[in-house]
Coordinates of C-alpha atoms in Angstrom, one line a residue:
X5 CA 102.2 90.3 60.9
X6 CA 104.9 90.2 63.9
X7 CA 101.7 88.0 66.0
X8 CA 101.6 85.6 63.0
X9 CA 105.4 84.7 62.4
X10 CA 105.1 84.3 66.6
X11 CA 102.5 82.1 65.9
X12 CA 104.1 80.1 64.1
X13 CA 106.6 77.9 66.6
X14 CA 108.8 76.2 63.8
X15 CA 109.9 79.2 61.9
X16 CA 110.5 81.2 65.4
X17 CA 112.8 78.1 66.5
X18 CA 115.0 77.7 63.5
X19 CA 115.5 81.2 63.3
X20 CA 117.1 80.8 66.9
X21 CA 118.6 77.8 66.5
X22 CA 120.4 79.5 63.6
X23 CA 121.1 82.5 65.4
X24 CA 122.5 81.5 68.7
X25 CA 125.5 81.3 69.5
X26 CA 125.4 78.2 71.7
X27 CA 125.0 74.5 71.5
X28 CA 121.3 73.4 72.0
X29 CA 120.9 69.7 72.5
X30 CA 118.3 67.2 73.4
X31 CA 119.0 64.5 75.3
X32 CA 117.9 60.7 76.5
X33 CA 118.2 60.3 80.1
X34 CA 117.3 56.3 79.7
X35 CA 119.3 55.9 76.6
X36 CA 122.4 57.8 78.1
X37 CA 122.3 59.0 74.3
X38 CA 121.4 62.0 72.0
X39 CA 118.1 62.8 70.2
X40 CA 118.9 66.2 68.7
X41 CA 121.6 68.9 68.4
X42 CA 121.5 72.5 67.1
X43 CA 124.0 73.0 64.1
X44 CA 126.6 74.8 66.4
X45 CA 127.9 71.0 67.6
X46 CA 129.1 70.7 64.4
X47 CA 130.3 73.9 63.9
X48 CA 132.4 73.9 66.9
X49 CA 133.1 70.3 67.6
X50 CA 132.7 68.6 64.2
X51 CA 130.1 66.0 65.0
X52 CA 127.2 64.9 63.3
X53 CA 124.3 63.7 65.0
X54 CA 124.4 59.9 63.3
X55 CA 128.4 59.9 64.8
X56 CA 127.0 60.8 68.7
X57 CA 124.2 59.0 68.6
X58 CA 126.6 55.7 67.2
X59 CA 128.8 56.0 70.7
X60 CA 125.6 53.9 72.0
X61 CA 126.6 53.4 75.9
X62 CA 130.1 54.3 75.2
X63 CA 128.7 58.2 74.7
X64 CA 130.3 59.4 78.0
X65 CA 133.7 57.3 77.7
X66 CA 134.7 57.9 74.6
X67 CA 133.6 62.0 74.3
X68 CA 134.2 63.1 77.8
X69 CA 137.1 63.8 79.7
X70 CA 137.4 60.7 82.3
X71 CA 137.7 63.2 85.8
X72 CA 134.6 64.7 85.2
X73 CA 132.5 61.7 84.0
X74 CA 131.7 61.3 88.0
X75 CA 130.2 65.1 87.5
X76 CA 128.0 64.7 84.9
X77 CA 126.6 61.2 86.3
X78 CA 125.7 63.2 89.4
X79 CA 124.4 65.8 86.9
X80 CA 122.6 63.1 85.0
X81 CA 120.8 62.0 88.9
X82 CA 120.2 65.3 90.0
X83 CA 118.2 65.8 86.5
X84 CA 115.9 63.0 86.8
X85 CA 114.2 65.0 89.8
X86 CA 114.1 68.6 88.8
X87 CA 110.8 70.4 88.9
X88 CA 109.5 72.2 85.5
X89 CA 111.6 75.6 84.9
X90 CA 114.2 74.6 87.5
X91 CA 118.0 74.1 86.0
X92 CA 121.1 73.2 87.3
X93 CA 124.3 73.9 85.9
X94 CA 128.1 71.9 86.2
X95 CA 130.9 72.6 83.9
X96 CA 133.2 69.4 82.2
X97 CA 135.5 68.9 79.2
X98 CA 134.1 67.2 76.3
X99 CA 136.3 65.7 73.4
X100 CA 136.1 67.1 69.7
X101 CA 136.2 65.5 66.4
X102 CA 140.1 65.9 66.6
X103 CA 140.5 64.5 70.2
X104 CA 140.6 68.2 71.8
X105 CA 139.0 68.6 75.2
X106 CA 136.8 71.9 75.3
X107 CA 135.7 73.2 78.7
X108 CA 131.6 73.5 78.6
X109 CA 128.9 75.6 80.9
X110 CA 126.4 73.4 80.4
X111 CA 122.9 74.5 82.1
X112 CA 120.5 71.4 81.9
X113 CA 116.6 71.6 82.3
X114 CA 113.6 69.3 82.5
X115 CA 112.9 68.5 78.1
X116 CA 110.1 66.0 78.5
X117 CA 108.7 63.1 81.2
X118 CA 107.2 59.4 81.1
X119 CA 103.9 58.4 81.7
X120 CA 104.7 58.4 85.4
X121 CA 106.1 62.1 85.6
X122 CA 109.5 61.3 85.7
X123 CA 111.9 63.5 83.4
X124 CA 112.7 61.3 80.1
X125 CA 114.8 63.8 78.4
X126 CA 116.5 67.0 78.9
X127 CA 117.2 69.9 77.4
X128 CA 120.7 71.8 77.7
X129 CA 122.5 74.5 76.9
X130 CA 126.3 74.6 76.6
X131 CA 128.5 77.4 75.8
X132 CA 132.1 76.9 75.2
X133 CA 134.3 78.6 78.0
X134 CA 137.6 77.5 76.7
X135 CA 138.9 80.9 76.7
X136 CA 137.5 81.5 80.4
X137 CA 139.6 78.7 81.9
X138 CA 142.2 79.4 79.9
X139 CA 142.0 82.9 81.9
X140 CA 141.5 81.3 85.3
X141 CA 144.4 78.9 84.5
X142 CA 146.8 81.7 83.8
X143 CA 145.3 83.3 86.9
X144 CA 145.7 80.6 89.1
X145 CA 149.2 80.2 88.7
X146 CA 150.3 84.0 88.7
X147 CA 148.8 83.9 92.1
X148 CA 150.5 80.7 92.9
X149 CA 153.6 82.9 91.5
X150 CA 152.8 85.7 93.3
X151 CA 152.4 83.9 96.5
X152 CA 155.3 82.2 96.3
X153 CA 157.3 85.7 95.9
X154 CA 155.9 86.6 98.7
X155 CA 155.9 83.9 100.7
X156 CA 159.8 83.7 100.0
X157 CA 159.8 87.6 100.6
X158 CA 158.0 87.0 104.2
X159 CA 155.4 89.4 103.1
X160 CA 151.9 89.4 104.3
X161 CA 148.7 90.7 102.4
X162 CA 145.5 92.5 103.5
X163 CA 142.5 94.2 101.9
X164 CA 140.3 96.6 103.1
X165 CA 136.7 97.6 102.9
X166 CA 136.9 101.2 103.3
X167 CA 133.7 101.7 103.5
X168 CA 133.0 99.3 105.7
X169 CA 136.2 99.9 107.5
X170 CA 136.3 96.4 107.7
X171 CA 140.6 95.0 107.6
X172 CA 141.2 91.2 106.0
X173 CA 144.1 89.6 106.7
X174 CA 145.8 86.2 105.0
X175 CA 147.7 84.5 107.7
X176 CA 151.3 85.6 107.7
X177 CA 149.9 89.3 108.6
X178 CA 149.0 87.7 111.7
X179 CA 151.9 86.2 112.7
X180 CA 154.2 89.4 112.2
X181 CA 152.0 91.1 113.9
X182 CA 151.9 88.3 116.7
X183 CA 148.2 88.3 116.5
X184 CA 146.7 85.0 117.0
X185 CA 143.9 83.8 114.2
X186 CA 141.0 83.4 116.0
X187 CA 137.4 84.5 114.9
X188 CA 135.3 87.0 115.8
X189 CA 139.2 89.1 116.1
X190 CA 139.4 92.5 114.2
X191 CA 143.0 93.1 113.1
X192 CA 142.6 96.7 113.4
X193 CA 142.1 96.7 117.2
X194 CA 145.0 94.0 117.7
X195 CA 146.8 96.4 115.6
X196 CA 146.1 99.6 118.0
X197 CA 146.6 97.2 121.1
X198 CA 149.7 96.1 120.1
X199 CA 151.9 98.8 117.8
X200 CA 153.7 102.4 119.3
X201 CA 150.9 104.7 120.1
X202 CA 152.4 107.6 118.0
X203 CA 153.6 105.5 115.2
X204 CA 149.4 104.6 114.5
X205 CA 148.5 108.1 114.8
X206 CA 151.1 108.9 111.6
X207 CA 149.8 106.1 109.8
X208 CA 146.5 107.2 110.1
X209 CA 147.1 110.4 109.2
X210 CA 149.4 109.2 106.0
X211 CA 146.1 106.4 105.3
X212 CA 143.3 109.2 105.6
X213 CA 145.7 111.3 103.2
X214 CA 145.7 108.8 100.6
X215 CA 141.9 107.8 100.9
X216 CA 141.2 111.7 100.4
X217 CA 143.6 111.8 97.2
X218 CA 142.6 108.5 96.0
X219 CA 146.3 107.6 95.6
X220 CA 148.9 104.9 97.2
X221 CA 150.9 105.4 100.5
X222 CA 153.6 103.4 102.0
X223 CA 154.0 104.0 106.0
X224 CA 156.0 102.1 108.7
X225 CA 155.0 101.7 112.3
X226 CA 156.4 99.7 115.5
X227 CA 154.5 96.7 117.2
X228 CA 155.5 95.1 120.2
X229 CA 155.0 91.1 120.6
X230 CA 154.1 89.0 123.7
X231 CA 157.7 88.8 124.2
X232 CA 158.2 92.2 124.5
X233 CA 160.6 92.9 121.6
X234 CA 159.9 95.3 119.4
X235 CA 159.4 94.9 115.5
X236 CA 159.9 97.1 112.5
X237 CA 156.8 96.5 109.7
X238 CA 156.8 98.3 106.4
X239 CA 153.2 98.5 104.8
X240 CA 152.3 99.5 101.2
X241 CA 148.9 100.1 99.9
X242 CA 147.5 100.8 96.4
X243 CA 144.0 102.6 96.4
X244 CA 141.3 100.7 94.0
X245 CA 138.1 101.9 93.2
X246 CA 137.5 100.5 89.8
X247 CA 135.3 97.6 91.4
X248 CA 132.8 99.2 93.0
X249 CA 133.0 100.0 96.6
X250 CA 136.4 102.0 97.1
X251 CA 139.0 99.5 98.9
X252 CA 142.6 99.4 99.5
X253 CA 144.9 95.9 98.5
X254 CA 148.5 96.0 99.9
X255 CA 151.2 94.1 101.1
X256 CA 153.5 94.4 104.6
X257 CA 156.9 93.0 105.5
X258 CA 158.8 92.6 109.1
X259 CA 161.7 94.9 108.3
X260 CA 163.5 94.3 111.8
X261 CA 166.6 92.5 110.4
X262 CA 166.8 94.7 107.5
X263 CA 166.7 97.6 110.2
X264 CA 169.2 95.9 112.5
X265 CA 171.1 94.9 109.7
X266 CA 171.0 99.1 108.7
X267 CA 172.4 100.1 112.5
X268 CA 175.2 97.3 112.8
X269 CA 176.4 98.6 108.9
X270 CA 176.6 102.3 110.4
X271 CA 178.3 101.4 113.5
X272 CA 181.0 99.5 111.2
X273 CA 180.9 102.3 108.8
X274 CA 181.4 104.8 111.5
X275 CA 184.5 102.9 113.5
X276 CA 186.1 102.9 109.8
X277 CA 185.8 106.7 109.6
X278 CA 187.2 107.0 113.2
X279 CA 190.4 104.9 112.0
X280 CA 190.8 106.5 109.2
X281 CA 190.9 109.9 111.3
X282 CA 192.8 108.5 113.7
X283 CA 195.5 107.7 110.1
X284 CA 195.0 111.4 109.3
X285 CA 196.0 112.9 112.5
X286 CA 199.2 110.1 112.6
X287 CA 200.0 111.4 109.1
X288 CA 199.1 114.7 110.4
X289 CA 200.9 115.0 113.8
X290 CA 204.6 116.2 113.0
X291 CA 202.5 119.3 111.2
X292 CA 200.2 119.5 114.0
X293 CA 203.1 119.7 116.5
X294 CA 204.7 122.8 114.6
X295 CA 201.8 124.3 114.7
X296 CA 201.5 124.7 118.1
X297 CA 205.1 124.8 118.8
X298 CA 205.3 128.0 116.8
X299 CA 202.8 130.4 118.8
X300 CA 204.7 128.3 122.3
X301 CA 207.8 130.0 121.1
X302 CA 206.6 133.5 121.0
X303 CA 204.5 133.1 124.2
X304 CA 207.9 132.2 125.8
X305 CA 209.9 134.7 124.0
X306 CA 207.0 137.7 125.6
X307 CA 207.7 136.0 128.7
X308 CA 211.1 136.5 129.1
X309 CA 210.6 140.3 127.4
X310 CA 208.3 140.8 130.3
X311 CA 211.1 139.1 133.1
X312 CA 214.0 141.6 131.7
X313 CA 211.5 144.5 132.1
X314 CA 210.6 143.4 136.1
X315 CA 214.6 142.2 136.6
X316 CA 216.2 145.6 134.9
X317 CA 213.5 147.2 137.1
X318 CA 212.0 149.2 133.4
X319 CA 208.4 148.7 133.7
X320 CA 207.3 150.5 129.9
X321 CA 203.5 150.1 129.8
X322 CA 203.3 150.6 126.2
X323 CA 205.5 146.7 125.9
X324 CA 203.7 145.2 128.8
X325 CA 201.0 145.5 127.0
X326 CA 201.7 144.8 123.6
X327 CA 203.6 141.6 125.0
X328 CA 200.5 140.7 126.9
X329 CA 198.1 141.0 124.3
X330 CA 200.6 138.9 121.9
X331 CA 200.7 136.3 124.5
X332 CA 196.5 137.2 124.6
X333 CA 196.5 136.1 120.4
X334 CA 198.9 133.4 120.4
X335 CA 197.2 131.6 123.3
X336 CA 194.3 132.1 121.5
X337 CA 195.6 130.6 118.3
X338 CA 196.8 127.0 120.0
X339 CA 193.2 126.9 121.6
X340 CA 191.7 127.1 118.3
X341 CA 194.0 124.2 116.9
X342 CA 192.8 122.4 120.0
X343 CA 189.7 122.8 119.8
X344 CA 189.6 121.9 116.0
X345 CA 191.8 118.5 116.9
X346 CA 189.6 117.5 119.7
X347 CA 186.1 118.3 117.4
X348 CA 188.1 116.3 114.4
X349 CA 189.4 113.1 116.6
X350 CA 185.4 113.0 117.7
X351 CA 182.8 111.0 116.0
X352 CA 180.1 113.3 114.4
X353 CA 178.0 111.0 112.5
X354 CA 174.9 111.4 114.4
X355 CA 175.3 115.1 115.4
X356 CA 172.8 117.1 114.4
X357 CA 173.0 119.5 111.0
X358 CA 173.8 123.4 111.7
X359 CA 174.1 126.2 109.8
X360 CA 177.8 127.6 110.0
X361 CA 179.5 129.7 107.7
X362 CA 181.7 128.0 105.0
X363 CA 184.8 130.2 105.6
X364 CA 184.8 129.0 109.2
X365 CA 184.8 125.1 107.7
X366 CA 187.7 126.0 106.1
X367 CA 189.5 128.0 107.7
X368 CA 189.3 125.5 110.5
X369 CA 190.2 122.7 108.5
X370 CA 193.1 124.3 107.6
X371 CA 194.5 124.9 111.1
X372 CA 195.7 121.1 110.5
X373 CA 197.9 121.3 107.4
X374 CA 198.9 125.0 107.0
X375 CA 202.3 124.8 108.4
X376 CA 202.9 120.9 107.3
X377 CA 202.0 122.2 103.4
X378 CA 204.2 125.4 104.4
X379 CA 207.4 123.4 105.0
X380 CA 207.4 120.7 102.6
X381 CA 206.8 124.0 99.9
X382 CA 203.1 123.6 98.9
X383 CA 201.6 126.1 98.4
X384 CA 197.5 126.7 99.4
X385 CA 195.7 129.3 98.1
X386 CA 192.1 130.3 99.3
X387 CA 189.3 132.1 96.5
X388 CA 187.5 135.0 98.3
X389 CA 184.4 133.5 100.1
X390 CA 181.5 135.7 101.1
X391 CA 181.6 135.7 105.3
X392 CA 177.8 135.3 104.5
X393 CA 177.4 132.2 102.6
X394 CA 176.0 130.0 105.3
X395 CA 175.5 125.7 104.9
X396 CA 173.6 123.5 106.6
X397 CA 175.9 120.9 107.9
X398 CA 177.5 118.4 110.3
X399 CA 180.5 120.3 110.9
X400 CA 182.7 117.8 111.7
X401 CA 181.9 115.3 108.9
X402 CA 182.2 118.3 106.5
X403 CA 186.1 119.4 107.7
X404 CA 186.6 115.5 107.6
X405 CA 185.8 115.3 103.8
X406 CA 188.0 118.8 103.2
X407 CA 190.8 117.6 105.2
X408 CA 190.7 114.2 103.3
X409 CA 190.7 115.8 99.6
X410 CA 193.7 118.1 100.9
X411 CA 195.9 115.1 102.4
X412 CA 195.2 113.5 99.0
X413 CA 196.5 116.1 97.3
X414 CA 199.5 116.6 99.1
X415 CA 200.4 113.1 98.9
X416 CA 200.0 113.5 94.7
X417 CA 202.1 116.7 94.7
X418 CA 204.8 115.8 96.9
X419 CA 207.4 115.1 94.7
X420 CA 206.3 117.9 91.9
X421 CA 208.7 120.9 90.8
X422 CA 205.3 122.8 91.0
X423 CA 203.8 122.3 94.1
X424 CA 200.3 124.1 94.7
X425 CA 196.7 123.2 96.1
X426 CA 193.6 125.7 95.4
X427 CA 190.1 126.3 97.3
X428 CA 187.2 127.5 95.0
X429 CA 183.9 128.2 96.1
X430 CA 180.9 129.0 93.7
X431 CA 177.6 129.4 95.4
X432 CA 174.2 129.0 93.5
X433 CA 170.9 130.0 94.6
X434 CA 170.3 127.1 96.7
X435 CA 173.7 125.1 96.3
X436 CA 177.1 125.7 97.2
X437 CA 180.0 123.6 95.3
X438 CA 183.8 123.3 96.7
X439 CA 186.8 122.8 94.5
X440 CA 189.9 122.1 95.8
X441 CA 192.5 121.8 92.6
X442 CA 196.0 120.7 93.2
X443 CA 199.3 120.7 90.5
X444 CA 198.7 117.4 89.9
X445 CA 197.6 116.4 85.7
X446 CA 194.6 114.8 86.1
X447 CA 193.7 111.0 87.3
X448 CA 194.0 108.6 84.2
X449 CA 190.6 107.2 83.2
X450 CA 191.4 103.7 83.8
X451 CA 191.3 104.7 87.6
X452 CA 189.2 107.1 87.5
X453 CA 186.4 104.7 87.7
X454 CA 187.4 103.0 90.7
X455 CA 188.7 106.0 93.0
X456 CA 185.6 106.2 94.9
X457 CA 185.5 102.1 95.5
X458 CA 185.9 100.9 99.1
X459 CA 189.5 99.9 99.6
X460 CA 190.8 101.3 95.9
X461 CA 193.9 103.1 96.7
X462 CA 197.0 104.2 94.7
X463 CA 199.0 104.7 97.6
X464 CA 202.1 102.3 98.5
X465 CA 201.3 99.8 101.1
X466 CA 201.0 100.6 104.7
X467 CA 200.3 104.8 102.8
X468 CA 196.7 104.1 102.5
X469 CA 193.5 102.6 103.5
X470 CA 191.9 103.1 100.0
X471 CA 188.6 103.9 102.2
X472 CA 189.2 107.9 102.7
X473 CA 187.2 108.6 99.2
X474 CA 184.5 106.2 99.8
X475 CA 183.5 107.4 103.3
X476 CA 183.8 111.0 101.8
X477 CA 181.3 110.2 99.1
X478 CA 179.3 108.3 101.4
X479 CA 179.4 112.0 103.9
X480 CA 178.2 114.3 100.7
X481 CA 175.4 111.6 100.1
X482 CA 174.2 111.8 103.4
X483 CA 174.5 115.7 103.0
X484 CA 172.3 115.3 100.5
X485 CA 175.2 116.4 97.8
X486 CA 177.8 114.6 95.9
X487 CA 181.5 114.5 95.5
X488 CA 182.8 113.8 91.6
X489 CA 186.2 113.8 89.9
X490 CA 185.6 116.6 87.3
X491 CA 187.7 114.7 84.4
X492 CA 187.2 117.6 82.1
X493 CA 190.1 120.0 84.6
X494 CA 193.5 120.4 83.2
X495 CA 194.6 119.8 86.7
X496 CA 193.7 117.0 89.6
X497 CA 190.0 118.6 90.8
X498 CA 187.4 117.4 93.1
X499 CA 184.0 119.2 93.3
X500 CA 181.9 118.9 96.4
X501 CA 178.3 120.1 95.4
X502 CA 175.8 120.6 98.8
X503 CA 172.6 121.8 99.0
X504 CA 173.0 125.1 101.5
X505 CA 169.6 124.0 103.1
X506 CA 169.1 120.3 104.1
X507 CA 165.2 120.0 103.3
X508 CA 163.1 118.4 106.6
X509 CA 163.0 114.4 106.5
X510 CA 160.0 112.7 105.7
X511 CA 158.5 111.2 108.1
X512 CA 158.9 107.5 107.9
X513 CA 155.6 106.5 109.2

């Protein structure tokens, strides 16, 4: 049964003209007109037969799309010599019933020849890709998009065959990388030639790691151009192995300026934390003065104890040597406030992070203002600290951000009936946190939202630089920590919350 409907030709072709999904036509190379057309031209373009075949000559103007009429001429050429079974294919827009222009894949074979064996008509098969080009369209210019973000964003792209280990490169890759674009040159030997020996040998280690775990990496590395200078590049790369052979797409920007940019910001930021020291010792200095002054006293008082003794000729070893080892302590005592003013009036912002005990920090830090808070009646109290309780620190940017809190609070308390400051310390199992409390009611919530601001101050001019709480938050940051206003205190109370262990940097190749 199946070899007799085969057989027969004309029930096996309308079945397939009724089943396919394409337009099937026939077509007059020497009349530049149709013969015959499958039902799907009507379907999807609304012609009949009769209405095509009535364009005469006019068939191409009037139902194609006039910039690709110089295609399918071509086309029409090309067809009049093709061999039996051979096909050619173009693609052109071709005008509906309603004067819409569809975009056809049309693939065009030998139909029929003359008595001379030339082709007389030919037989085609177009299939609408409307929704293709739409694709490509929407493609086309989210590339254009994309490469006009990065072209704005100075960023190069590159792709690479891992597999074949083999690096691509569009042009701006070359040009940060001062490569010149010449063939036969593979970027990742420039690359070696030219970038910080120790800087590759992370980035391969960070690009092997991510090809291992199938996952993205982002790595920076050096490279130094023909003129010697040296440039910053930031890479990022996204793994992809959804189309077959595993391969990595990314992108890479020069970061030089941004990294220059970065060093001529901390230089500013750290000559505006050595002025505003420089304020707080000023403010400091009468306080600082007594407190040396003090323990100068009794060193000169011993002294002349010790002269009566040698003048009165009464040489009692039991005083000689209590009055030398009082001399011994307060000696001791102004070295220590030395020591601390000397460390204070330094710049630490590069010094490396230690672990010192937190009663040391602020013990030290209050060497400055014990005796200035003493005689203007403010009372500090100190919360028991564990000797123990260890942080991982800059010491000096630490005592910076204590002292700061603790001037602040004096200058709020000064001219309370009740004048007191406090120093809690709570530690956690990996965290410490810092209180200090003063007197004072609270900060009203309209400022409260602006005391950490560069250059925000409620001091009276020429009091305040309105930068001591900014660089303080910016110190805890960098720490790793954070400084807050706790609004929810009865009284004024800032928290400092540090980790006790600063965790090791990542490595930024």
């Amino acid at each position: 049964m199946i070899t007799d409907l085969l057989k027969d030709q004309n029930t096996l072709l309308e079945k397939i003209n009724k089943t396919i999904p394409n337009s099937v036509y026939i077509f007059d190379l020497n009349e530049v007109n149709m013969v015959w057309f499958n039902d799907r031209v009507k379907d999807l373009y609304g012609y009949t037969l009769a209405e095509l075949r009535a364009l005469g000559p006019e068939y191409y103007a009037r139902s194609m799309h006039p910039d690709d009429i110089p295609v399918l001429n071509a086309a029409i050429e090309k067809s009049r010599t093709l061999k039996e079974g051979e096909v050619i294919s173009i693609e052109y827009r071709f005008k509906d019933h309603n004067g819409q222009y569809h975009w056809i894949n049309d693939r065009i074979t030998p139909f029929s020849r003359d008595d001379d064996g030339n082709v007389a008509t030919i037989l085609g098969i177009a299939t609408d890709v409307d929704d293709r080009k739409s694709y490509e369209e929407t493609l086309k210019k989210t590339i254009e998009k994309m490469n006009m973000s990065l072209s704005a964003a100075n960023m190069g792209t590159w792709e690479w065959d891992i597999e074949r280990n083999r690096l691509q490169w569009d042009t701006k890759m070359y040009e940060m990388h001062d490569v010149p674009v010449l063939p036969g040159l593979n970027p990742l030997d420039e690359v070696w030639k030219r970038a910080i020996r120790e800087d590759m040998e992370n980035v391969n280690r960070r690009i092997q790691e991510a090809v291992d775990n199938r996952q993205d990496f982002y790595v920076t590395y050096r490279v130094t151009h023909s003129n010697q200078q040296i440039h910053h590049i930031k890479c990022y790369g996204k793994f992809m192995s959804n189309t077959g052979a595993p391969r990595m797409y990314g992108v890479a920007w020069d970061s030089t300026e941004e990294i220059q940019t970065e060093r001529e910001m901390a230089e500013a930021r750290a000559k505006l934390i050595s002025s505003t020291k420089m304020a707080a010792l000023g403010e400091m200095s009468g306080g600082i003065a007594h407190e040396i002054n003090n323990p100068l006293t009794v060193i000169q008082a011993r002294a002349f104890q010790l002269q009566q003794m040698v003048d009165a000729g009464k040489m009692d070893p039991a005083k000689i040597k209590q009055a030398a080892e009082s001399i011994s302590r307060t000696a001791d005592k102004i070295a220590r406030i030395i020591k601390s003013l000397r460390s204070f009036a330094r710049e630490g912002t590069y010094d490396p992070f230690e672990v010192v005990p937190l009663k040391q920090i602020i013990e030290e830090t209050l060497e400055f203002c014990r005796t200035r808070f003493y005689n203007h009646g403010v009372e500090i109290e100190v919360g028991e600290i564990d000797p123990e309780l260890e942080v991982e620190c800059r010491l000096i940017q630490l005592e910076q951000v204590l002292l700061n809190l603790l001037n602040n609070s004096f200058d709020a308390i000064s001219d309370l009936q009740d004048k007191w400051i406090r120093i809690k310390v709570t530690e956690q199992v990996d965290s410490i946190e810092i209180r200090v409390i003063d007197s004072g009611n609270g900060i009203p919530e309209a400022i409260a939202e602006q005391i950490m601001l560069p250059f925000f101050t409620t001091k009276e001019v020429g009091k305040g630089t309105g930068l001591g709480l900014s660089i303080s938050a910016g110190i805890v940051k960098s720490h790793k920590g954070e400084l807050i206003l706790d609004r929810q205190a009865p009284n004024t109370t800032f928290v400092i919350r540090l980790p006790r262990w600063q965790e090791e940097e990542a490595l930024s190749y």
